[in-house]
Amino acid sequence: SLEDYEETVKKAKEAWKVWADIPAPKRGEIVRQIGDALRQKIKVLGSLVSLEMGKIFVEGVGEVQEYVDVCDYAVGLSRMIGGPILPSERPGHALIEQWNPVGLVGIITAFNFPVAVYGWNSAIAMICGNACLWKGAPTTSLISVAVTKIIAKVLEDNRVPGAICSLVCGGADIGTAMARDERMDLLSFTGSTKVGKQVALMVQERFGRSLLELGGNNAIIVFEDADLNLVIPSALFAAVGTAGQRCTTARRLFLHESIHDEVVAKLAKAYAQVRIGDPWDSDTLYGPLHTKEAVKMFLGAVEQAKQQGGSVVYGGKVINRPGNYVEPTIVTGLPHNAPIVHTETFAPILYVLKFKEEEEVFAWNNEVKQGLSSSIFTKDLGRIFRWLGPKGSDCGIVNVNIPTSGAEIGGAFGGEKHTGGGRESGSDSWKLYMRRSTCTINYSKDLPLAQGIKFQ
């Protein structure tokens, strides 16, 4: 309830006062212990992810492993964060950058990665000296509670308040309260572009700081010189993994006209070999969609694709078995700018599109509103560097000869345009969880003023 929320925010703000005084390397040591505690429970947590979200067991375990890995990464980072010493133009003065925690970081995560996304945010936010307030998806609240209990025990064993990593379960009312709450010094939101836009406006209205990780309409481009032994498994994994419910899922596959038919035939054959079933079964590669609403959305998108001129060459139907199962689907024959192709449907539908020239297909990659992940398959070195350059992909993640999904924690994760512009996890993403002060120190007995001004 909102009363629970109010109490939790107060406890988290109080806990921050304790956490901010602890040296960063010691905070890193506690985060290391959190990683170890998660390691010990990795299989049971992976099972719980599978149960609540519906992804296959190995993906559930892999997601918890990401949190463990980010904890390891954050431990090293806790001894490295810092700002430069800059040359001052005034004699007897030092110019430095000081980085301090923002305070309380609100973290709203989505159903599709109910553990990893919180891990990316919390591990980095914690070593920076922040307290965290997590609101997981209402449909995956068991996993939120389980992870928080594990973290709370580690914190309390180290004689610091468990409220440093607080949890609120709830719906849109709690999310709205967090967005509007001036006590949230940073709000990290992962979810749909539609809801993300509302969150951004509420946070901006109070001049707050937000970190947005929103939708993706990701493309794989395959040129005539591509190694098809890499292309087929890459496209399959990127389009079908997590039953198409990753923000980095491949939704558009651009094939050079000279290889189009061959790749479609091979891909359809690969789709036919995907083992569909119970997510807890070790042989299963593809589980159910998360909700019945997702099934309706899938069917609606398939129907629209047909109406706009597409041909379903594989899948397209609901699977007749208990649960929210749909067939992984391949659609061909649509133009690159068909309305449904430009719509991110959070389901396993892959639109296969033909192209002739590099310049046009780079433009088609960039013409959608989202800008998260993108991949090309080619052996042409010049083309690779054009793809990475200013007229290449406009996405936050730009890959060569690997799929759109499966980002590494060491790089900054996030995208441009309607994806929100946020960055999480590696590189210098830690800066988003801190505030920067430019500090000038006069250690001389003189007072040279800026711009050479003299007050007598």
Tab-separated table of C-alpha atoms in Angstrom:
chain	number	residue	atom	x	y	z
A	1	SER	CA	0.000	0.000	0.000
A	2	LEU	CA	0.999	3.654	-0.204
A	3	GLU	CA	1.337	3.636	3.608
A	4	ASP	CA	3.850	0.766	3.353
A	5	TYR	CA	5.667	2.715	0.640
A	6	GLU	CA	5.907	5.823	2.829
A	7	GLU	CA	7.334	3.848	5.740
A	8	THR	CA	9.833	2.096	3.449
A	9	VAL	CA	11.139	5.326	1.900
A	10	LYS	CA	11.750	6.793	5.365
A	11	LYS	CA	13.668	3.667	6.458
A	12	ALA	CA	15.714	3.654	3.234
A	13	LYS	CA	16.652	7.330	3.628
A	14	GLU	CA	17.764	6.677	7.216
A	15	ALA	CA	19.753	3.628	6.127
A	16	TRP	CA	21.533	5.712	3.473
A	17	LYS	CA	23.110	7.873	6.202
A	18	VAL	CA	24.873	4.765	7.514
A	19	TRP	CA	25.831	3.417	4.072
A	20	ALA	CA	27.244	6.711	2.741
A	21	ASP	CA	29.783	6.847	5.609
A	22	ILE	CA	31.228	3.417	4.796
A	23	PRO	CA	34.348	3.616	2.559
A	24	ALA	CA	33.697	2.486	-1.012
A	25	PRO	CA	36.052	-0.550	-0.880
A	26	LYS	CA	34.232	-1.787	2.239
A	27	ARG	CA	30.918	-1.320	0.462
A	28	GLY	CA	32.446	-3.391	-2.339
A	29	GLU	CA	33.298	-6.162	0.106
A	30	ILE	CA	29.651	-6.344	1.215
A	31	VAL	CA	28.512	-6.453	-2.429
A	32	ARG	CA	30.989	-9.323	-2.942
A	33	GLN	CA	29.284	-11.198	-0.120
A	34	ILE	CA	25.892	-10.574	-1.758
A	35	GLY	CA	27.263	-12.148	-4.947
A	36	ASP	CA	28.434	-15.190	-2.952
A	37	ALA	CA	25.052	-15.529	-1.221
A	38	LEU	CA	23.310	-15.478	-4.610
A	39	ARG	CA	25.789	-18.089	-5.912
A	40	GLN	CA	24.784	-20.465	-3.130
A	41	LYS	CA	21.099	-20.177	-4.077
A	42	ILE	CA	21.541	-19.901	-7.857
A	43	LYS	CA	19.610	-23.042	-8.825
A	44	VAL	CA	16.662	-22.460	-6.547
A	45	LEU	CA	16.463	-18.814	-7.657
A	46	GLY	CA	16.724	-19.912	-11.297
A	47	SER	CA	13.821	-22.310	-10.694
A	48	LEU	CA	11.787	-19.513	-9.153
A	49	VAL	CA	12.447	-17.237	-12.164
A	50	SER	CA	11.297	-20.097	-14.405
A	51	LEU	CA	8.154	-20.648	-12.341
A	52	GLU	CA	7.057	-17.011	-12.202
A	53	MET	CA	8.287	-15.592	-15.491
A	54	GLY	CA	8.092	-18.688	-17.706
A	55	LYS	CA	11.602	-18.617	-19.193
A	56	ILE	CA	13.476	-21.918	-19.417
A	57	PHE	CA	15.437	-23.044	-16.344
A	58	VAL	CA	18.882	-22.535	-17.896
A	59	GLU	CA	17.958	-18.915	-18.730
A	60	GLY	CA	16.651	-18.404	-15.191
A	61	VAL	CA	19.951	-19.626	-13.743
A	62	GLY	CA	21.844	-17.517	-16.292
A	63	GLU	CA	19.978	-14.442	-15.179
A	64	VAL	CA	20.961	-14.933	-11.534
A	65	GLN	CA	24.524	-15.536	-12.767
A	66	GLU	CA	24.434	-12.069	-14.359
A	67	TYR	CA	23.679	-10.545	-10.959
A	68	VAL	CA	26.580	-12.555	-9.472
A	69	ASP	CA	28.886	-11.350	-12.263
A	70	VAL	CA	27.847	-7.718	-11.784
A	71	CYS	CA	28.627	-8.053	-8.071
A	72	ASP	CA	32.135	-9.252	-8.993
A	73	TYR	CA	32.490	-6.347	-11.423
A	74	ALA	CA	31.284	-3.863	-8.793
A	75	VAL	CA	33.843	-5.096	-6.241
A	76	GLY	CA	36.722	-4.030	-8.490
A	77	LEU	CA	34.946	-0.810	-9.399
A	78	SER	CA	34.624	0.107	-5.716
A	79	ARG	CA	38.393	0.732	-5.647
A	80	MET	CA	38.517	2.619	-8.949
A	81	ILE	CA	35.734	5.224	-9.060
A	82	GLY	CA	37.051	8.749	-8.995
A	83	GLY	CA	37.477	12.009	-10.852
A	84	PRO	CA	40.450	13.716	-12.437
A	85	ILE	CA	42.773	16.386	-11.104
A	86	LEU	CA	42.573	19.168	-13.701
A	87	PRO	CA	45.098	21.929	-14.439
A	88	SER	CA	44.005	25.211	-12.856
A	89	GLU	CA	44.711	28.459	-14.712
A	90	ARG	CA	45.271	30.201	-11.375
A	91	PRO	CA	48.586	29.820	-9.515
A	92	GLY	CA	48.388	28.185	-6.101
A	93	HIS	CA	45.041	26.549	-6.933
A	94	ALA	CA	43.990	22.927	-7.414
A	95	LEU	CA	41.039	21.912	-9.591
A	96	ILE	CA	39.521	18.481	-8.939
A	97	GLU	CA	36.353	16.511	-9.620
A	98	GLN	CA	34.631	14.931	-6.634
A	99	TRP	CA	31.977	12.232	-7.128
A	100	ASN	CA	29.390	11.582	-4.411
A	101	PRO	CA	26.375	9.259	-4.237
A	102	VAL	CA	23.032	10.716	-5.312
A	103	GLY	CA	21.340	9.193	-2.233
A	104	LEU	CA	18.289	6.973	-2.797
A	105	VAL	CA	17.981	5.137	-6.132
A	106	GLY	CA	14.511	3.913	-7.077
A	107	ILE	CA	14.651	0.826	-9.321
A	108	ILE	CA	11.547	-0.286	-11.234
A	109	THR	CA	12.133	-3.524	-13.166
A	110	ALA	CA	10.126	-5.524	-15.710
A	111	PHE	CA	8.821	-9.103	-15.725
A	112	ASN	CA	11.134	-10.398	-18.441
A	113	PHE	CA	14.374	-10.073	-16.424
A	114	PRO	CA	13.132	-10.091	-12.834
A	115	VAL	CA	16.615	-10.547	-11.280
A	116	ALA	CA	19.384	-9.381	-13.641
A	117	VAL	CA	18.151	-5.829	-14.247
A	118	TYR	CA	17.886	-5.180	-10.517
A	119	GLY	CA	21.407	-6.593	-10.191
A	120	TRP	CA	22.861	-4.290	-12.858
A	121	ASN	CA	21.411	-1.297	-11.012
A	122	SER	CA	21.758	-2.252	-7.350
A	123	ALA	CA	25.336	-3.576	-7.368
A	124	ILE	CA	26.658	-0.433	-9.075
A	125	ALA	CA	24.408	1.933	-7.091
A	126	MET	CA	25.552	0.329	-3.823
A	127	ILE	CA	29.288	0.623	-4.358
A	128	CYS	CA	28.681	4.259	-5.330
A	129	GLY	CA	27.206	4.756	-1.851
A	130	ASN	CA	23.471	4.776	-2.589
A	131	ALA	CA	20.565	3.052	-0.902
A	132	CYS	CA	18.120	1.253	-3.232
A	133	LEU	CA	14.341	0.996	-3.328
A	134	TRP	CA	13.205	-1.771	-5.667
A	135	LYS	CA	9.786	-2.239	-7.206
A	136	GLY	CA	9.736	-5.430	-9.259
A	137	ALA	CA	6.951	-6.385	-11.659
A	138	PRO	CA	3.702	-7.335	-9.854
A	139	THR	CA	3.712	-10.678	-11.726
A	140	THR	CA	7.178	-11.660	-10.438
A	141	SER	CA	6.942	-10.578	-6.799
A	142	LEU	CA	8.077	-13.918	-5.320
A	143	ILE	CA	11.493	-13.573	-6.947
A	144	SER	CA	11.745	-9.945	-5.734
A	145	VAL	CA	11.022	-11.064	-2.158
A	146	ALA	CA	13.456	-13.999	-2.346
A	147	VAL	CA	16.346	-11.881	-3.682
A	148	THR	CA	15.685	-9.131	-1.127
A	149	LYS	CA	15.701	-11.629	1.764
A	150	ILE	CA	19.109	-12.940	0.632
A	151	ILE	CA	20.519	-9.397	0.372
A	152	ALA	CA	19.014	-8.301	3.708
A	153	LYS	CA	20.710	-11.158	5.559
A	154	VAL	CA	24.127	-10.199	4.131
A	155	LEU	CA	23.623	-6.544	5.084
A	156	GLU	CA	22.460	-7.398	8.612
A	157	ASP	CA	25.317	-9.893	9.084
A	158	ASN	CA	27.624	-6.937	8.377
A	159	ARG	CA	25.785	-4.867	11.029
A	160	VAL	CA	24.315	-2.393	8.538
A	161	PRO	CA	20.574	-1.812	7.998
A	162	GLY	CA	18.742	-4.194	5.678
A	163	ALA	CA	16.803	-1.151	4.490
A	164	ILE	CA	19.829	-0.163	2.371
A	165	CYS	CA	18.192	-2.495	-0.183
A	166	SER	CA	14.481	-1.967	0.382
A	167	LEU	CA	11.624	-3.577	-1.540
A	168	VAL	CA	8.078	-2.434	-2.297
A	169	CYS	CA	5.639	-4.751	-4.058
A	170	GLY	CA	2.756	-3.105	-5.844
A	171	GLY	CA	1.221	-1.856	-9.046
A	172	ALA	CA	1.077	1.388	-10.991
A	173	ASP	CA	0.131	3.416	-7.900
A	174	ILE	CA	3.486	2.620	-6.276
A	175	GLY	CA	5.373	3.273	-9.532
A	176	THR	CA	3.649	6.660	-9.863
A	177	ALA	CA	4.492	7.515	-6.256
A	178	MET	CA	8.164	6.734	-6.919
A	179	ALA	CA	8.235	8.833	-10.096
A	180	ARG	CA	6.698	11.829	-8.333
A	181	ASP	CA	8.655	11.486	-5.093
A	182	GLU	CA	11.373	14.114	-4.680
A	183	ARG	CA	13.100	11.792	-2.210
A	184	MET	CA	13.973	9.508	-5.163
A	185	ASP	CA	17.309	11.021	-6.157
A	186	LEU	CA	17.486	8.799	-9.248
A	187	LEU	CA	14.736	6.675	-10.762
A	188	SER	CA	15.842	3.784	-12.950
A	189	PHE	CA	12.898	2.432	-14.968
A	190	THR	CA	12.887	-0.629	-17.219
A	191	GLY	CA	9.726	-1.329	-19.199
A	192	SER	CA	7.698	-0.298	-22.213
A	193	THR	CA	8.265	2.933	-24.111
A	194	LYS	CA	4.639	3.932	-23.453
A	195	VAL	CA	4.957	3.728	-19.648
A	196	GLY	CA	8.543	5.030	-19.785
A	197	LYS	CA	7.343	8.242	-21.406
A	198	GLN	CA	4.875	8.807	-18.548
A	199	VAL	CA	7.597	8.088	-15.962
A	200	ALA	CA	10.029	10.467	-17.684
A	201	LEU	CA	7.504	13.316	-17.661
A	202	MET	CA	6.670	12.835	-13.976
A	203	VAL	CA	10.339	12.757	-12.992
A	204	GLN	CA	11.231	15.715	-15.222
A	205	GLU	CA	8.363	17.764	-13.783
A	206	ARG	CA	10.169	17.732	-10.419
A	207	PHE	CA	13.619	18.184	-12.084
A	208	GLY	CA	14.540	14.681	-10.973
A	209	ARG	CA	16.997	12.304	-12.604
A	210	SER	CA	15.852	9.243	-14.534
A	211	LEU	CA	17.576	6.313	-16.209
A	212	LEU	CA	15.305	4.758	-18.831
A	213	GLU	CA	15.662	1.314	-20.429
A	214	LEU	CA	12.701	0.966	-22.770
A	215	GLY	CA	11.736	-0.838	-25.985
A	216	GLY	CA	13.809	-2.249	-28.819
A	217	ASN	CA	12.914	-3.067	-32.435
A	218	ASN	CA	16.197	-4.736	-33.193
A	219	ALA	CA	17.513	-5.769	-36.597
A	220	ILE	CA	20.018	-8.292	-37.927
A	221	ILE	CA	21.414	-7.470	-41.385
A	222	VAL	CA	22.906	-10.313	-43.407
A	223	PHE	CA	25.076	-9.467	-46.432
A	224	GLU	CA	25.833	-11.750	-49.345
A	225	ASP	CA	29.336	-12.560	-48.011
A	226	ALA	CA	28.096	-13.601	-44.529
A	227	ASP	CA	29.007	-16.918	-42.950
A	228	LEU	CA	25.615	-18.665	-42.820
A	229	ASN	CA	26.952	-21.113	-40.221
A	230	LEU	CA	26.975	-18.105	-37.874
A	231	VAL	CA	23.810	-16.468	-39.189
A	232	ILE	CA	21.278	-19.286	-38.684
A	233	PRO	CA	21.964	-20.040	-34.974
A	234	SER	CA	22.362	-16.303	-34.270
A	235	ALA	CA	19.011	-15.389	-35.808
A	236	LEU	CA	17.351	-18.356	-34.101
A	237	PHE	CA	18.694	-17.463	-30.649
A	238	ALA	CA	18.011	-13.741	-31.025
A	239	ALA	CA	14.430	-14.217	-32.280
A	240	VAL	CA	13.279	-17.244	-30.249
A	241	GLY	CA	15.264	-16.924	-26.984
A	242	THR	CA	13.073	-16.118	-23.965
A	243	ALA	CA	10.125	-16.682	-26.352
A	244	GLY	CA	10.824	-13.294	-27.959
A	245	GLN	CA	10.440	-11.394	-24.680
A	246	ARG	CA	13.850	-9.728	-24.447
A	247	CYS	CA	14.250	-6.022	-25.144
A	248	THR	CA	17.192	-7.128	-27.348
A	249	THR	CA	15.164	-9.777	-29.263
A	250	ALA	CA	15.688	-9.678	-33.048
A	251	ARG	CA	12.391	-8.603	-34.602
A	252	ARG	CA	13.631	-7.671	-38.101
A	253	LEU	CA	15.945	-9.798	-40.261
A	254	PHE	CA	17.239	-8.021	-43.369
A	255	LEU	CA	18.598	-10.466	-45.951
A	256	HIS	CA	20.455	-9.557	-49.123
A	257	GLU	CA	18.232	-10.571	-52.045
A	258	SER	CA	20.840	-13.039	-53.342
A	259	ILE	CA	20.647	-15.197	-50.188
A	260	HIS	CA	17.093	-14.471	-49.035
A	261	ASP	CA	15.424	-17.717	-50.081
A	262	GLU	CA	18.283	-19.921	-48.887
A	263	VAL	CA	18.386	-18.325	-45.413
A	264	VAL	CA	14.588	-18.444	-44.997
A	265	ALA	CA	14.559	-22.167	-45.855
A	266	LYS	CA	17.411	-22.925	-43.429
A	267	LEU	CA	15.871	-20.810	-40.698
A	268	ALA	CA	12.461	-22.473	-41.029
A	269	LYS	CA	14.204	-25.844	-40.728
A	270	ALA	CA	15.992	-24.649	-37.575
A	271	TYR	CA	12.706	-23.349	-36.112
A	272	ALA	CA	11.161	-26.792	-36.623
A	273	GLN	CA	13.843	-28.298	-34.371
A	274	VAL	CA	13.203	-25.956	-31.414
A	275	ARG	CA	12.147	-28.060	-28.433
A	276	ILE	CA	9.002	-26.501	-26.932
A	277	GLY	CA	7.787	-27.511	-23.487
A	278	ASP	CA	7.896	-27.172	-19.733
A	279	PRO	CA	10.486	-24.514	-18.801
A	280	TRP	CA	11.726	-26.731	-15.953
A	281	ASP	CA	12.537	-29.599	-18.351
A	282	SER	CA	16.272	-29.559	-19.167
A	283	ASP	CA	15.551	-30.453	-22.827
A	284	THR	CA	13.267	-27.443	-23.377
A	285	LEU	CA	14.614	-24.493	-25.403
A	286	TYR	CA	11.411	-22.483	-25.642
A	287	GLY	CA	8.746	-21.947	-22.994
A	288	PRO	CA	5.469	-20.027	-22.738
A	289	LEU	CA	4.707	-16.345	-23.009
A	290	HIS	CA	4.345	-14.580	-19.670
A	291	THR	CA	0.602	-13.809	-19.757
A	292	LYS	CA	-2.616	-14.461	-21.661
A	293	GLU	CA	-2.536	-10.808	-22.761
A	294	ALA	CA	0.782	-11.507	-24.496
A	295	VAL	CA	-0.864	-14.356	-26.423
A	296	LYS	CA	-3.617	-11.987	-27.622
A	297	MET	CA	-0.980	-9.447	-28.650
A	298	PHE	CA	0.874	-12.148	-30.610
A	299	LEU	CA	-2.258	-13.215	-32.495
A	300	GLY	CA	-3.153	-9.599	-33.256
A	301	ALA	CA	0.306	-8.899	-34.669
A	302	VAL	CA	0.227	-12.027	-36.881
A	303	GLU	CA	-3.169	-10.962	-38.240
A	304	GLN	CA	-1.954	-7.421	-38.949
A	305	ALA	CA	1.143	-8.787	-40.702
A	306	LYS	CA	-1.077	-10.838	-43.021
A	307	GLN	CA	-3.361	-7.859	-43.715
A	308	GLN	CA	-0.332	-5.724	-44.612
A	309	GLY	CA	0.881	-8.263	-47.184
A	310	GLY	CA	3.050	-10.627	-45.172
A	311	SER	CA	3.225	-14.403	-45.556
A	312	VAL	CA	3.602	-16.643	-42.506
A	313	VAL	CA	6.224	-19.213	-43.551
A	314	TYR	CA	6.520	-20.752	-40.101
A	315	GLY	CA	4.334	-20.720	-36.964
A	316	GLY	CA	1.682	-18.070	-36.424
A	317	LYS	CA	-0.651	-20.056	-34.173
A	318	VAL	CA	-1.368	-20.740	-30.502
A	319	ILE	CA	-0.119	-24.166	-29.394
A	320	ASN	CA	-2.876	-26.434	-28.109
A	321	ARG	CA	-1.569	-27.222	-24.622
A	322	PRO	CA	-1.997	-25.783	-21.104
A	323	GLY	CA	-0.227	-22.465	-20.620
A	324	ASN	CA	0.491	-19.400	-22.747
A	325	TYR	CA	2.293	-21.209	-25.571
A	326	VAL	CA	2.532	-19.829	-29.128
A	327	GLU	CA	4.503	-21.015	-32.134
A	328	PRO	CA	7.720	-19.135	-32.906
A	329	THR	CA	6.861	-17.302	-36.124
A	330	ILE	CA	8.582	-16.183	-39.326
A	331	VAL	CA	6.859	-13.674	-41.633
A	332	THR	CA	8.200	-12.776	-45.102
A	333	GLY	CA	7.129	-10.448	-47.914
A	334	LEU	CA	6.481	-7.249	-45.967
A	335	PRO	CA	7.994	-3.896	-46.971
A	336	HIS	CA	10.603	-2.472	-44.588
A	337	ASN	CA	8.257	0.345	-43.544
A	338	ALA	CA	5.072	-1.687	-42.948
A	339	PRO	CA	3.348	-0.402	-39.773
A	340	ILE	CA	3.550	-3.801	-38.049
A	341	VAL	CA	7.303	-4.035	-38.799
A	342	HIS	CA	7.727	-0.709	-37.003
A	343	THR	CA	5.740	-1.963	-33.993
A	344	GLU	CA	7.570	-3.737	-31.176
A	345	THR	CA	5.445	-6.801	-30.381
A	346	PHE	CA	6.838	-8.497	-27.280
A	347	ALA	CA	6.462	-11.983	-28.764
A	348	PRO	CA	8.472	-14.395	-30.975
A	349	ILE	CA	7.640	-12.923	-34.406
A	350	LEU	CA	10.489	-12.354	-36.861
A	351	TYR	CA	9.896	-10.194	-39.950
A	352	VAL	CA	12.238	-11.213	-42.781
A	353	LEU	CA	12.878	-8.405	-45.286
A	354	LYS	CA	14.838	-8.184	-48.564
A	355	PHE	CA	17.419	-5.536	-49.415
A	356	LYS	CA	19.815	-4.718	-52.285
A	357	GLU	CA	22.300	-2.068	-51.118
A	358	GLU	CA	24.264	-1.320	-47.952
A	359	GLU	CA	23.194	2.327	-47.778
A	360	GLU	CA	19.468	1.553	-47.934
A	361	VAL	CA	19.582	-1.224	-45.341
A	362	PHE	CA	21.590	0.884	-42.885
A	363	ALA	CA	18.871	3.535	-43.250
A	364	TRP	CA	16.151	0.902	-42.714
A	365	ASN	CA	17.866	-0.276	-39.536
A	366	ASN	CA	17.734	3.297	-38.233
A	367	GLU	CA	14.238	4.289	-39.374
A	368	VAL	CA	12.365	2.730	-36.409
A	369	LYS	CA	11.764	4.838	-33.306
A	370	GLN	CA	13.749	2.567	-30.979
A	371	GLY	CA	17.543	2.343	-30.964
A	372	LEU	CA	18.653	-0.476	-28.684
A	373	SER	CA	20.526	-3.322	-30.409
A	374	SER	CA	21.637	-4.116	-33.957
A	375	SER	CA	23.843	-6.625	-35.784
A	376	ILE	CA	25.394	-7.171	-39.198
A	377	PHE	CA	26.909	-10.327	-40.638
A	378	THR	CA	29.677	-9.683	-43.174
A	379	LYS	CA	33.376	-10.286	-43.822
A	380	ASP	CA	33.921	-6.875	-45.471
A	381	LEU	CA	36.212	-4.831	-43.190
A	382	GLY	CA	35.256	-1.491	-44.746
A	383	ARG	CA	31.573	-2.256	-44.287
A	384	ILE	CA	32.145	-3.224	-40.632
A	385	PHE	CA	33.713	0.141	-39.841
A	386	ARG	CA	31.046	2.043	-41.785
A	387	TRP	CA	28.461	0.169	-39.660
A	388	LEU	CA	30.265	1.256	-36.470
A	389	GLY	CA	30.701	4.836	-37.721
A	390	PRO	CA	28.565	8.000	-37.812
A	391	LYS	CA	26.409	6.862	-40.759
A	392	GLY	CA	26.055	3.295	-39.520
A	393	SER	CA	23.803	1.948	-36.776
A	394	ASP	CA	22.216	4.538	-34.489
A	395	CYS	CA	21.726	1.999	-31.677
A	396	GLY	CA	23.360	1.858	-28.261
A	397	ILE	CA	24.505	-1.721	-28.984
A	398	VAL	CA	26.161	-2.300	-32.372
A	399	ASN	CA	27.312	-5.853	-33.143
A	400	VAL	CA	29.217	-7.610	-35.909
A	401	ASN	CA	28.827	-11.342	-36.608
A	402	ILE	CA	26.961	-11.985	-33.334
A	403	PRO	CA	23.235	-11.747	-32.483
A	404	THR	CA	21.390	-8.708	-31.093
A	405	SER	CA	20.858	-10.342	-27.680
A	406	GLY	CA	23.408	-11.499	-25.123
A	407	ALA	CA	25.114	-8.241	-24.070
A	408	GLU	CA	28.136	-8.456	-21.748
A	409	ILE	CA	28.116	-6.759	-18.343
A	410	GLY	CA	31.463	-5.010	-18.972
A	411	GLY	CA	29.957	-2.688	-21.577
A	412	ALA	CA	27.328	-0.024	-20.946
A	413	PHE	CA	23.876	-1.459	-21.693
A	414	GLY	CA	21.166	0.753	-23.181
A	415	GLY	CA	19.942	2.512	-26.282
A	416	GLU	CA	18.986	5.728	-28.028
A	417	LYS	CA	15.771	7.468	-29.143
A	418	HIS	CA	12.588	5.812	-27.795
A	419	THR	CA	14.747	3.261	-25.962
A	420	GLY	CA	15.284	6.085	-23.475
A	421	GLY	CA	18.995	6.890	-23.574
A	422	GLY	CA	19.840	5.154	-20.283
A	423	ARG	CA	22.998	3.122	-19.644
A	424	GLU	CA	23.429	0.427	-17.012
A	425	SER	CA	26.094	-2.003	-15.813
A	426	GLY	CA	29.612	-1.564	-17.259
A	427	SER	CA	31.926	1.074	-18.730
A	428	ASP	CA	31.293	4.446	-17.014
A	429	SER	CA	27.610	3.775	-16.226
A	430	TRP	CA	28.504	4.237	-12.545
A	431	LYS	CA	28.529	8.006	-13.164
A	432	LEU	CA	24.736	8.002	-13.548
A	433	TYR	CA	24.413	6.869	-9.908
A	434	MET	CA	26.564	9.740	-8.600
A	435	ARG	CA	26.632	13.514	-8.631
A	436	ARG	CA	29.696	15.417	-9.801
A	437	SER	CA	31.199	18.436	-8.044
A	438	THR	CA	33.894	20.575	-9.629
A	439	CYS	CA	36.051	21.698	-6.690
A	440	THR	CA	38.588	24.544	-6.651
A	441	ILE	CA	40.989	24.783	-3.708
A	442	ASN	CA	43.131	27.852	-3.092
A	443	TYR	CA	46.231	26.816	-1.155
A	444	SER	CA	48.079	30.136	-1.694
A	445	LYS	CA	47.890	33.478	0.108
A	446	ASP	CA	46.759	35.318	-3.026
A	447	LEU	CA	43.321	35.681	-4.581
A	448	PRO	CA	43.648	35.765	-8.381
A	449	LEU	CA	40.088	36.102	-9.666
A	450	ALA	CA	38.719	34.440	-12.756
A	451	GLN	CA	38.879	36.362	-16.043
A	452	GLY	CA	41.574	38.562	-14.500
A	453	ILE	CA	39.033	40.809	-12.726
A	454	LYS	CA	40.444	43.005	-9.946
A	455	PHE	CA	38.317	44.281	-7.060
A	456	GLN	CA	40.156	47.017	-5.118
